[in-house]
Coordinates of C-alpha atoms in Angstrom, one line a residue:
M19 CA 0.0 0.0 0.0
P20 CA 1.5 3.4 -1.0
K21 CA 2.5 5.7 1.9
P22 CA 0.3 8.9 2.2
S23 CA 2.1 12.0 1.0
K24 CA 2.9 14.9 3.4
T25 CA 0.2 17.1 1.8
T26 CA -2.5 14.5 2.3
R27 CA -1.6 14.1 6.0
Q28 CA -1.8 17.9 6.5
N29 CA -5.2 18.1 4.9
S30 CA -6.5 15.2 7.1
A31 CA -5.2 16.9 10.2
Q32 CA -6.9 20.2 9.3
R33 CA -10.2 18.4 8.7
G34 CA -9.9 16.8 12.1
V35 CA -9.3 20.1 13.8
A36 CA -12.3 21.6 12.0
A37 CA -14.5 18.7 12.9
S38 CA -13.6 19.0 16.6
A39 CA -13.9 22.8 16.8
P40 CA -17.1 24.2 18.3
A41 CA -19.6 25.7 16.0
L42 CA -19.9 29.5 15.6
A43 CA -22.7 30.9 17.7
E44 CA -25.7 31.7 15.5
P45 CA -27.7 35.0 15.8
L46 CA -31.0 34.8 17.7
R47 CA -33.8 34.3 15.1
G48 CA -37.5 33.7 15.0
A49 CA -39.3 33.0 18.2
A50 CA -36.1 33.3 20.3
F51 CA -35.4 36.8 19.0
A52 CA -39.1 37.8 19.3
A53 CA -39.1 36.6 23.0
A54 CA -35.9 38.5 23.7
L55 CA -37.4 41.7 22.2
L56 CA -40.7 41.3 23.9
G57 CA -39.1 40.7 27.3
S58 CA -36.8 43.6 26.8
A59 CA -39.7 45.9 25.7
V60 CA -41.9 44.9 28.7
A61 CA -39.0 45.4 31.2
I62 CA -38.0 48.7 29.6
G63 CA -41.6 50.0 29.4
A64 CA -42.5 49.0 33.0
S65 CA -39.3 50.4 34.5
A66 CA -39.7 53.6 32.5
I67 CA -43.1 54.1 34.1
L68 CA -41.7 53.4 37.5
S69 CA -38.9 55.8 36.8
L70 CA -41.4 58.6 36.0
G71 CA -42.9 58.0 39.4
A72 CA -39.6 59.2 41.0
F73 CA -40.2 62.6 39.4
P74 CA -42.4 64.9 41.5
Q75 CA -44.4 66.1 38.4
F76 CA -45.8 62.6 37.7
T77 CA -48.3 60.4 39.5
L78 CA -48.6 56.8 38.2
P79 CA -52.1 55.2 37.8
G80 CA -52.7 52.8 40.6
C81 CA -49.7 54.1 42.5
G82 CA -51.2 56.5 44.9
P83 CA -50.1 57.1 48.5
K84 CA -49.8 53.9 50.5
S85 CA -50.2 51.7 47.4
A86 CA -47.9 48.7 46.8
C87 CA -45.9 50.7 44.3
A88 CA -45.4 53.6 46.8
A89 CA -44.5 51.1 49.6
A90 CA -41.9 49.4 47.3
A91 CA -40.4 52.7 46.3
A92 CA -40.2 53.8 50.0
S93 CA -38.7 50.6 51.3
A94 CA -35.1 49.8 52.0
W95 CA -35.0 48.0 48.6
G96 CA -36.4 51.0 46.7
K97 CA -33.2 53.0 46.5
L98 CA -29.5 52.3 46.3
P99 CA -27.9 53.0 49.8
A100 CA -25.6 55.9 50.2
V101 CA -26.3 57.5 46.8
N102 CA -30.1 57.6 47.2
V103 CA -30.7 56.6 43.5
P104 CA -34.1 54.9 42.8
V105 CA -33.7 51.3 41.9
S106 CA -36.1 51.8 39.1
F107 CA -33.5 54.1 37.5
V108 CA -30.9 51.3 37.8
G109 CA -33.3 48.7 36.4
L110 CA -34.2 50.9 33.4
A111 CA -30.5 51.5 32.7
F112 CA -29.7 47.8 33.0
F113 CA -32.6 46.7 30.7
L114 CA -31.5 49.2 28.0
A115 CA -27.9 48.0 28.4
M116 CA -28.9 44.4 27.8
L117 CA -30.8 45.3 24.6
A118 CA -27.8 47.4 23.5
A119 CA -25.4 44.4 24.2
L120 CA -27.6 42.0 22.1
L121 CA -27.8 44.3 19.2
A122 CA -24.1 45.2 19.3
T123 CA -23.1 41.6 18.7
G124 CA -25.4 41.1 15.8
R125 CA -27.9 39.3 17.9
R126 CA -25.3 36.6 18.8
V127 CA -25.2 35.6 22.5
S128 CA -21.6 36.1 23.7
G129 CA -20.3 34.9 27.0
G130 CA -20.3 38.4 28.4
L131 CA -24.0 38.9 27.5
R132 CA -24.9 35.6 28.9
T133 CA -23.2 36.4 32.2
M134 CA -24.8 39.8 32.5
A135 CA -28.3 38.3 31.7
R136 CA -27.7 35.7 34.5
L137 CA -26.8 38.3 37.0
G138 CA -29.9 40.4 36.0
A139 CA -32.2 37.3 36.3
L140 CA -30.7 36.6 39.8
V141 CA -31.5 40.2 40.9
S142 CA -35.0 40.0 39.4
A143 CA -35.7 36.7 41.2
L144 CA -34.5 38.3 44.5
Y145 CA -36.8 41.3 44.1
L146 CA -39.8 39.1 43.3
A147 CA -39.1 37.0 46.4
I148 CA -38.9 40.2 48.5
M149 CA -42.3 41.4 47.1
V150 CA -43.8 38.0 48.1
I151 CA -42.3 38.1 51.6
E152 CA -43.2 41.8 52.2
R153 CA -46.6 41.5 50.3
T154 CA -45.8 44.6 48.2
F155 CA -47.3 43.4 44.9
C156 CA -46.4 46.4 42.7
V157 CA -47.8 45.7 39.2
Y158 CA -45.2 47.7 37.3
C159 CA -42.3 46.1 39.4
I160 CA -43.7 42.6 38.6
A161 CA -44.0 43.4 34.9
A162 CA -40.4 44.8 34.8
H163 CA -38.9 41.7 36.4
A164 CA -41.0 39.3 34.4
G165 CA -39.9 40.9 31.2
N166 CA -36.3 40.6 32.4
L167 CA -36.7 36.9 33.1
V168 CA -38.2 36.4 29.6
F169 CA -35.2 38.1 28.1
F170 CA -32.9 35.9 30.2
A171 CA -34.7 32.7 29.1
A172 CA -34.3 33.7 25.5
V173 CA -30.6 34.3 25.9
E174 CA -30.0 31.2 28.1
L175 CA -31.8 28.8 25.8
S176 CA -30.1 30.1 22.7
R177 CA -27.9 27.7 20.8
R178 CA -24.5 27.7 22.3
G179 CA -21.3 28.2 20.2
V180 CA -18.3 30.4 19.9
A181 CA -19.1 34.0 19.5
P182 CA -17.1 36.0 16.9
A183 CA -13.8 37.4 18.1
G184 CA -14.3 40.4 20.3
A185 CA -18.1 39.8 20.7
S186 CA -17.9 39.7 24.5
L187 CA -15.9 42.9 24.6
R188 CA -18.4 44.6 22.3
A189 CA -21.3 43.4 24.4
V190 CA -19.8 44.6 27.6
G191 CA -18.8 47.9 26.0
A192 CA -22.2 48.6 24.5
A193 CA -23.9 47.6 27.8
G194 CA -21.6 49.8 29.9
G195 CA -22.0 52.8 27.6
A196 CA -25.8 52.4 27.5
F197 CA -26.0 51.9 31.3
V198 CA -23.9 55.0 32.1
L199 CA -25.7 57.2 29.7
A200 CA -29.2 56.1 30.8
L201 CA -28.5 56.2 34.5
G202 CA -26.7 59.6 34.2
G203 CA -29.6 61.1 32.2
L204 CA -32.2 59.8 34.7
V205 CA -30.3 61.1 37.7
L206 CA -29.7 64.5 36.1
G207 CA -33.3 64.8 34.9
Q208 CA -34.6 63.9 38.4
S209 CA -32.3 66.5 40.0
L210 CA -33.6 69.2 37.6
A211 CA -37.2 68.1 38.2
V212 CA -36.9 68.1 42.0
S213 CA -35.3 71.6 41.9
A214 CA -38.1 72.9 39.7
A215 CA -40.7 71.4 42.1
K216 CA -39.0 72.9 45.1
A217 CA -38.9 76.3 43.4
D218 CA -42.6 76.0 42.6
A219 CA -43.4 75.0 46.2
Q220 CA -41.4 77.9 47.6
S221 CA -43.2 80.2 45.3
R222 CA -46.6 78.9 46.5
E223 CA -45.4 79.1 50.1
D224 CA -44.3 82.7 49.6
A225 CA -47.6 83.6 48.1
A226 CA -49.5 82.0 50.9
V227 CA -47.4 83.7 53.6
G228 CA -48.1 87.0 51.7
R229 CA -51.8 86.4 51.7
V230 CA -51.8 85.7 55.4
A231 CA -49.9 89.0 56.0
Q232 CA -52.5 90.8 54.0
Q233 CA -55.3 89.3 56.1
M234 CA -56.9 87.3 53.4
N235 CA -59.5 86.1 55.9
V236 CA -61.4 89.3 55.0
R237 CA -63.1 88.2 51.7
P238 CA -64.8 90.4 49.1
A239 CA -68.5 90.7 49.7
A240 CA -69.3 89.0 46.4
E241 CA -67.7 85.7 47.6
P242 CA -70.0 83.2 49.2
V243 CA -69.7 83.3 53.0
R244 CA -68.3 80.1 54.5
G245 CA -68.0 79.0 58.0
T246 CA -64.7 79.3 60.0
L247 CA -62.1 76.7 59.2
T248 CA -61.5 75.1 62.5
G249 CA -61.7 71.7 64.2
R250 CA -63.8 70.6 67.2
Y251 CA -60.8 70.5 69.5
R252 CA -58.0 73.0 69.9
L253 CA -54.6 73.3 71.6
G254 CA -53.5 76.9 72.2
P255 CA -55.5 80.1 72.7
E256 CA -58.7 80.8 70.8
D257 CA -57.4 84.2 69.7
A258 CA -54.0 82.9 68.6
R259 CA -52.2 85.0 66.0
V260 CA -51.1 81.9 64.1
R261 CA -53.9 79.4 63.7
V262 CA -53.1 75.9 62.3
V263 CA -55.7 73.5 61.0
V264 CA -54.6 70.1 59.7
F265 CA -56.6 67.3 58.0
S266 CA -54.7 64.2 58.9
C267 CA -54.8 60.4 58.9
F268 CA -53.2 58.5 61.7
T269 CA -51.6 56.0 59.3
C270 CA -49.9 58.8 57.4
P271 CA -46.1 59.1 58.3
L272 CA -45.8 62.7 57.3
C273 CA -48.9 63.5 59.3
R274 CA -47.2 62.0 62.3
N275 CA -44.1 64.0 61.8
V276 CA -46.0 67.3 61.3
E277 CA -48.1 66.6 64.4
S278 CA -45.0 65.9 66.5
E279 CA -43.3 69.1 65.3
L280 CA -46.5 71.2 66.0
L281 CA -46.7 69.9 69.6
E282 CA -43.1 71.1 70.1
I283 CA -43.9 74.5 68.7
L284 CA -47.0 74.8 70.9
A285 CA -45.0 74.0 74.0
R286 CA -42.8 77.1 73.5
R287 CA -45.1 79.6 71.5
P288 CA -48.2 81.0 73.2
D289 CA -49.3 82.7 69.9
V290 CA -50.0 79.4 68.0
S291 CA -53.0 77.2 68.1
L292 CA -53.6 73.7 66.6
S293 CA -57.0 72.5 65.6
P294 CA -57.0 69.0 63.9
K295 CA -59.5 67.4 61.6
V296 CA -59.6 63.8 60.4
F297 CA -59.3 62.5 56.8
P298 CA -59.0 58.7 57.3
L299 CA -57.5 56.8 54.4
G300 CA -60.1 54.1 54.4
A301 CA -63.0 53.6 52.1
G302 CA -65.0 52.0 54.9
C303 CA -65.7 55.4 56.6
N304 CA -64.5 57.9 54.0
A305 CA -66.9 58.1 51.0
T306 CA -64.9 61.0 49.5
L307 CA -61.6 59.1 49.3
P308 CA -59.9 59.7 45.9
R309 CA -59.3 56.7 43.7
D310 CA -55.6 56.9 44.2
F311 CA -56.0 56.3 47.9
R312 CA -58.4 53.4 47.6
N313 CA -55.7 50.7 47.5
A314 CA -54.0 52.2 50.6
R315 CA -52.3 49.7 52.8
G316 CA -53.6 50.1 56.3
D317 CA -57.1 51.3 57.1
G318 CA -57.3 54.7 58.9
C319 CA -60.9 54.4 59.9
P320 CA -60.5 52.6 63.2
A321 CA -57.9 55.1 64.5
A322 CA -60.1 58.0 63.5
R323 CA -63.1 56.5 65.4
V324 CA -60.9 56.0 68.5
A325 CA -59.8 59.7 68.5
L326 CA -63.3 61.1 67.9
A327 CA -64.8 58.8 70.5
A328 CA -62.3 59.9 73.0
G329 CA -63.1 63.5 72.2
Q330 CA -66.8 62.9 72.4
I331 CA -66.4 61.4 75.9
M332 CA -63.5 63.6 77.4
G333 CA -63.4 66.6 75.1
S334 CA -60.1 68.1 73.9
E335 CA -58.1 66.3 76.6
G336 CA -59.4 63.0 75.5
F337 CA -59.0 63.7 71.8
F338 CA -55.3 64.8 72.0
Q339 CA -54.4 62.0 74.4
A340 CA -55.8 59.4 72.0
S341 CA -54.3 61.2 69.1
K342 CA -50.8 61.1 70.6
W343 CA -51.0 57.3 71.2
L344 CA -52.5 56.7 67.7
F345 CA -49.7 58.5 65.9
E346 CA -47.1 56.6 68.0
K347 CA -48.8 53.4 66.8
S348 CA -49.0 54.7 63.2
G349 CA -52.7 54.2 63.4
S350 CA -52.4 50.4 63.7
F351 CA -53.4 48.4 66.8
T352 CA -55.0 45.2 67.9
E353 CA -58.2 44.8 69.8
A354 CA -56.2 43.7 72.9
E355 CA -53.9 46.7 72.6
L356 CA -56.8 49.1 72.4
D357 CA -58.6 47.5 75.4
A358 CA -55.4 47.7 77.5
Q359 CA -54.9 51.4 76.5
L360 CA -58.5 52.3 77.3
T361 CA -58.0 50.8 80.8
V362 CA -54.9 53.0 81.2
W363 CA -56.9 56.1 80.2
G364 CA -59.8 55.2 82.6
Y365 CA -62.5 54.4 80.0
D366 CA -65.1 51.7 80.2
P367 CA -64.1 49.7 77.0
E368 CA -67.7 48.6 76.3
K369 CA -69.1 52.2 76.5
F370 CA -66.1 53.5 74.5
R371 CA -66.7 51.0 71.7
A372 CA -70.3 52.0 71.6
A373 CA -69.2 55.6 71.1
M374 CA -66.8 54.5 68.3
A375 CA -69.7 52.7 66.4
G376 CA -72.2 55.4 67.2
P377 CA -73.8 57.8 64.6
E378 CA -72.1 61.0 66.1
V379 CA -68.6 59.7 65.3
Q380 CA -69.5 58.7 61.8
A381 CA -71.2 62.1 61.3
Q382 CA -68.0 63.9 62.4
I383 CA -65.9 61.8 60.0
R384 CA -68.4 62.6 57.2
A385 CA -68.3 66.3 58.0
D386 CA -64.5 66.5 58.0
T387 CA -64.0 64.5 54.8
E388 CA -66.7 66.3 52.9
E389 CA -65.2 69.6 53.9
A390 CA -61.7 68.4 52.8
Q391 CA -63.2 67.4 49.5
E392 CA -64.9 70.7 49.0
L393 CA -61.6 72.5 49.7
G394 CA -59.8 70.2 47.2
I395 CA -57.7 68.0 49.4
P396 CA -54.7 66.8 47.3
A397 CA -53.1 64.6 50.0
T398 CA -52.6 64.3 53.7
P399 CA -51.6 66.2 55.7
F400 CA -53.9 69.0 54.3
F401 CA -52.3 72.0 56.1
F402 CA -53.7 75.5 56.7
I403 CA -52.4 78.6 58.5
N404 CA -55.0 81.4 59.1
G405 CA -57.2 79.9 56.4
E406 CA -54.4 79.7 53.8
E407 CA -53.4 76.3 52.4
F408 CA -49.7 75.4 52.3
P409 CA -48.4 72.6 50.1
T410 CA -47.1 69.4 51.7
T411 CA -43.7 70.1 50.2
S412 CA -43.5 73.0 52.7
L413 CA -43.8 70.6 55.6
E414 CA -40.7 68.4 55.2
P415 CA -38.0 67.7 56.2
R416 CA -38.4 68.2 60.0
G417 CA -38.0 71.8 60.9
S418 CA -39.9 73.1 57.9
V419 CA -43.1 73.6 59.9
T420 CA -41.2 75.6 62.5
R421 CA -39.7 77.8 59.8
L422 CA -43.1 78.2 58.2
I423 CA -44.8 79.3 61.4
E424 CA -42.0 81.7 62.2
R425 CA -42.4 83.3 58.7
V426 CA -46.1 83.7 59.2
A427 CA -45.7 85.1 62.8
A428 CA -43.1 87.6 61.5
S429 CA -45.7 88.9 59.1
A430 CA -47.6 90.2 62.1
P431 CA -51.0 88.8 61.4
T432 CA -53.8 90.0 63.7
P433 CA -56.3 87.7 65.4
A434 CA -59.2 86.8 63.1
S435 CA -62.6 85.5 64.0
A436 CA -63.0 83.6 60.8
D437 CA -60.5 81.9 58.4
R438 CA -62.4 81.0 55.3
P439 CA -60.3 79.4 52.5
P440 CA -61.8 79.3 49.0
T441 CA -63.3 76.0 47.9
A442 CA -61.6 73.9 45.2
I443 CA -64.3 75.1 42.8
D444 CA -63.6 78.8 43.7
R445 CA -59.9 78.2 43.1
A446 CA -60.5 76.5 39.7
L447 CA -62.7 79.4 38.6
A448 CA -60.1 82.0 39.8
Q449 CA -57.5 80.1 37.8
F450 CA -59.7 80.4 34.7
R451 CA -60.4 84.1 35.3
A452 CA -56.6 84.6 35.4
S453 CA -56.0 82.8 32.1
P454 CA -55.4 85.1 29.1
V455 CA -56.9 84.6 25.7
T456 CA -54.3 82.7 23.7
L457 CA -56.3 80.7 21.2
G458 CA -58.5 81.8 18.3
T459 CA -61.9 80.3 17.5
S460 CA -61.7 79.0 13.9
S461 CA -62.3 75.3 13.2
G462 CA -63.3 73.1 10.4
P463 CA -67.1 72.2 10.2
S464 CA -66.5 68.4 10.5
A465 CA -65.2 68.8 14.1
A466 CA -67.9 71.0 15.7
V467 CA -71.2 70.6 17.5
G468 CA -73.5 73.5 18.1
P469 CA -74.4 76.7 16.3
E470 CA -71.6 78.6 14.4
G471 CA -71.2 82.0 15.9
A472 CA -72.3 80.9 19.4
P473 CA -71.2 83.3 22.2
F474 CA -69.4 80.5 24.0
Q475 CA -67.0 78.1 22.3
F476 CA -65.2 75.2 23.9
V477 CA -62.2 73.8 22.0
L478 CA -60.8 70.5 23.1
F479 CA -57.4 69.2 21.8
G480 CA -57.6 65.4 22.0
D481 CA -55.7 62.2 21.8
Y482 CA -58.1 59.2 21.6
Q483 CA -56.0 57.2 24.0
V484 CA -56.1 59.7 26.9
A485 CA -58.1 58.0 29.7
F486 CA -60.3 60.9 30.8
L487 CA -61.2 62.2 27.3
P488 CA -64.4 60.2 26.8
D489 CA -66.0 61.6 29.9
L490 CA -65.0 65.2 29.0
D491 CA -66.1 64.8 25.4
R492 CA -69.5 63.5 26.6
E493 CA -70.0 66.5 28.9
L494 CA -69.0 69.0 26.2
R495 CA -71.3 67.4 23.6
S496 CA -74.2 67.4 26.1
L497 CA -73.7 71.1 26.7
A498 CA -73.5 71.9 23.0
T499 CA -76.6 69.9 22.1
S500 CA -78.7 71.1 25.0
R501 CA -78.0 74.8 24.8
T502 CA -78.2 77.2 21.9
D503 CA -75.3 79.5 23.0
V504 CA -72.5 76.8 23.2
R505 CA -70.4 75.4 20.4
Y506 CA -67.9 72.5 20.9
V507 CA -64.9 72.1 18.6
F508 CA -62.7 69.1 18.6
R509 CA -59.1 69.5 17.4
H510 CA -56.3 66.9 17.3
F511 CA -53.2 66.5 19.4
P512 CA -51.9 63.0 19.0
M513 CA -49.3 62.2 21.6
H514 CA -46.7 60.6 19.3
G515 CA -43.8 62.1 17.4
D516 CA -44.4 60.2 14.2
C517 CA -47.1 62.6 13.2
N518 CA -46.9 65.4 15.8
P519 CA -43.7 67.5 15.6
V520 CA -44.4 69.0 19.0
M521 CA -44.0 65.5 20.6
R522 CA -40.5 65.0 19.2
R523 CA -39.0 65.9 22.5
P524 CA -37.0 63.7 24.9
N525 CA -38.6 62.1 27.9
V526 CA -42.2 62.7 26.8
R527 CA -45.0 60.1 27.3
T528 CA -46.4 58.9 24.0
N529 CA -49.4 56.8 23.1
P530 CA -48.6 54.0 20.6
F531 CA -51.6 54.3 18.3
A532 CA -52.1 58.0 18.6
C533 CA -51.3 58.8 15.0
R534 CA -53.4 56.0 13.5
T535 CA -56.5 56.9 15.6
T536 CA -56.2 60.6 14.8
A537 CA -55.8 59.9 11.0
A538 CA -58.8 57.5 11.2
A539 CA -61.0 60.3 12.6
I540 CA -59.8 62.9 10.1
V541 CA -60.3 60.5 7.1
A542 CA -63.8 59.5 8.3
G543 CA -64.7 63.1 8.2
R544 CA -63.1 63.6 4.7
L545 CA -65.0 60.6 3.2
A546 CA -68.3 60.7 5.1
G547 CA -68.6 64.3 6.2
P548 CA -69.5 65.5 9.8
D549 CA -71.6 62.5 10.6
G550 CA -68.7 60.2 9.6
F551 CA -66.3 62.1 11.7
W552 CA -68.4 62.0 14.8
K553 CA -69.3 58.4 14.4
M554 CA -65.6 57.4 14.1
H555 CA -64.8 59.9 16.9
G556 CA -67.2 58.2 19.2
W557 CA -66.0 54.7 18.3
L558 CA -62.4 55.7 18.9
L559 CA -63.2 57.1 22.3
S560 CA -65.1 54.0 23.3
V561 CA -62.3 51.6 22.5
G562 CA -59.5 53.8 23.9
Q563 CA -56.5 51.7 24.9
G564 CA -58.2 48.7 23.4
Y565 CA -57.6 49.9 19.8
S566 CA -56.3 47.6 17.2
D567 CA -55.9 47.8 13.4
N568 CA -58.2 44.8 13.1
R569 CA -61.0 46.5 15.1
L570 CA -60.5 49.6 13.0
F571 CA -60.9 47.5 9.8
E572 CA -64.2 46.2 11.1
Q573 CA -65.4 49.6 12.1
I574 CA -64.6 51.0 8.6
K575 CA -66.7 48.3 7.0
A576 CA -69.5 48.8 9.6
M577 CA -69.6 52.5 8.5
G578 CA -70.1 51.4 4.8
L579 CA -66.7 52.7 3.7
D580 CA -64.1 51.0 1.5
P581 CA -61.1 49.9 3.7
A582 CA -58.7 50.2 0.8
V583 CA -59.7 53.7 -0.1
F584 CA -59.8 54.6 3.6
F585 CA -56.3 53.5 4.4
S586 CA -54.9 55.1 1.3
E587 CA -56.4 58.4 2.5
T588 CA -54.7 58.2 5.9
V589 CA -51.2 58.6 4.4
K590 CA -52.1 61.7 2.3
P591 CA -50.2 64.9 3.0
E592 CA -53.5 66.8 3.8
V593 CA -54.1 64.6 6.8
R594 CA -50.7 65.2 8.2
R595 CA -51.0 68.9 7.6
Q596 CA -54.2 69.1 9.6
I597 CA -52.6 67.3 12.5
E598 CA -49.5 69.5 12.4
T599 CA -51.8 72.7 12.2
D600 CA -53.8 71.6 15.3
A601 CA -50.7 70.6 17.2
A602 CA -48.9 73.9 16.4
A603 CA -52.0 75.8 17.5
L604 CA -52.0 74.2 20.9
N605 CA -48.3 74.5 21.4
A606 CA -48.5 78.2 20.7
A607 CA -51.6 78.8 22.9
A608 CA -50.5 76.6 25.9
P609 CA -46.9 75.3 25.5
G610 CA -46.3 72.0 27.3
K611 CA -50.0 70.9 27.4
G612 CA -51.0 67.7 25.7
G613 CA -54.0 65.8 24.6
G614 CA -57.0 66.8 26.8
A615 CA -56.2 70.5 26.9
L616 CA -59.5 72.5 27.0
F617 CA -60.2 76.2 26.1
L618 CA -63.2 78.3 26.5
N619 CA -63.5 81.4 24.3
G620 CA -59.7 81.2 23.7
R621 CA -58.8 80.9 27.4
F622 CA -57.1 77.8 28.8
V623 CA -59.2 75.9 31.3
P624 CA -56.8 74.6 34.0
V625 CA -59.4 72.5 35.9
P626 CA -62.6 71.4 34.1
K627 CA -63.5 69.0 36.9
V628 CA -63.3 69.2 40.7
G629 CA -63.5 65.8 42.5
E630 CA -66.4 64.1 40.8
A631 CA -68.1 67.3 39.7
W632 CA -67.8 68.9 36.3
I633 CA -67.7 72.7 36.5
L634 CA -68.3 73.5 32.8
A635 CA -71.5 75.3 33.5
R636 CA -69.8 77.4 36.2
L637 CA -67.1 78.2 33.7
L638 CA -69.7 79.5 31.2
D639 CA -71.0 81.8 33.9
E640 CA -67.5 83.1 34.4
A641 CA -67.0 83.6 30.7
A642 CA -70.2 85.6 30.6
K643 CA -69.0 88.2 33.1
P644 CA -68.1 91.6 31.6
S645 CA -64.7 91.5 33.2
A646 CA -63.5 88.8 30.8
P647 CA -60.1 89.7 29.2
V648 CA -59.9 91.1 25.7
P649 CA -58.7 88.5 23.2
G650 CA -55.1 88.6 22.3
P651 CA -53.7 86.6 19.4
A652 CA -55.5 86.2 16.1
A653 CA -57.5 83.1 15.3
Q654 CA -55.5 79.9 14.9

């Protein structure tokens, strides 16, 4: 047998090495890539919403005070120790970094990416376990961690192989760069937002102190006379120069801190009085409780009943004695603890419990909570000095109440027999009166209800995915159809940068289908006239966040329109120009406002609804007054 040549032996060796070498890692494709993108999108979206909650200008739906979200954010796990950075910022930066790492390696899973994904999954599992242990089931937190685990699963189950040379280095570099940029931007943005909020609060505080100094308890004769703002019980002299009234809940930590500081002030200042009122955070006794408070952890009703029952039996001494104990207990106690404390105080537990359950205590809770609602309570503590409201931001950190009272006392207010703050409706109407005319009254016929030339014209700039828009639209259409002097015009402000140039700004909230829904309404009006516009308009409002292209397709057919013609119309330049015209008009008239901005006769309406009550008819009365300002800009 002939001996193999040297060349043949080399080729065989090379083939053997190639056969034994691991395969090159393949890019994520199909379902695996879709799962990675879906998990990343959910994690990024949920953590972005949580991050917005760390900005004082934003309130998350379902994340009101004492909610699971608020509890998670306020816990020891909610911020990085020492640096005080919200964990939501770190999470958002990490999720963006993982997506950047995957894309930087051409969708191939390198060793560096796999290691980072494993670490992220471990942290997510830890946080989910903490939520279960502490029973803080924050929906946005769960969604963020679930999305991260889906991303991890897609990466971990990907086909293993050798990543291209330098892939791990690119993954780590891309992830590090994205993480630093995202986290730095969030921290800087929060710092600027907090500074702006503090400046606004200081401005409001200064204005309130100034009004106290000018004795704003003397109201114009035209203003409806209200009773004195004071509680049933008082510490300090009746004719005190500085009179503090606070609506509180015993389960509210800031209320406890404010009460403690006030008691210290009263011990050394004979010119200050404190008169508390109750606003328990519990739907069982507080029918006025705002929706954001309804998921509050801890029911404030039992504590409020204890304090008021003690006051009913023993007067001011009993109320303040019980109040001190209840704040020390953060409004939470067992039946045995209450019985033991009642014995210490010298009450008959059976008679005391009868007073707690009696009609007088419930009537007092109802009176306080309804008064707080009428005054427009934004949160607890709801704090007044000499009838002027001060924002909660003026009450912390500790020492702020002392500084505030010293400022008011230095303004030399004189004793007053009545402190009568304006109601929330009064303030809303005053805000409208102060609004200048900034918007003209022109509009296309397909977007108006009511007689042309009516003396009163409401203009609503809308995005069909704004939650409160259907109710506001319903009220406006009802007014325009039931009265002969009102016209309602609907104009468009889709909250998405694809069709609205005003929304092409960083860090603005967008609605994913805003452009499609807006174009659908405009095209329906173009093809089927005013009736077509309002029919599509009503349907879009009814589906809201439940919109889909398939549902729109069915609605187009139900209206008797040709879907092919309809969709071809949506991309025409005329549709985009109408959107851009409306968006530019709102941006010029009220910069920074979005879908849902309302105008009456060219003046911006800051508050169309107070509590559960629409005030549109009251706004019409204000607009009819001869003191209304003269229009400024030309029609837009």
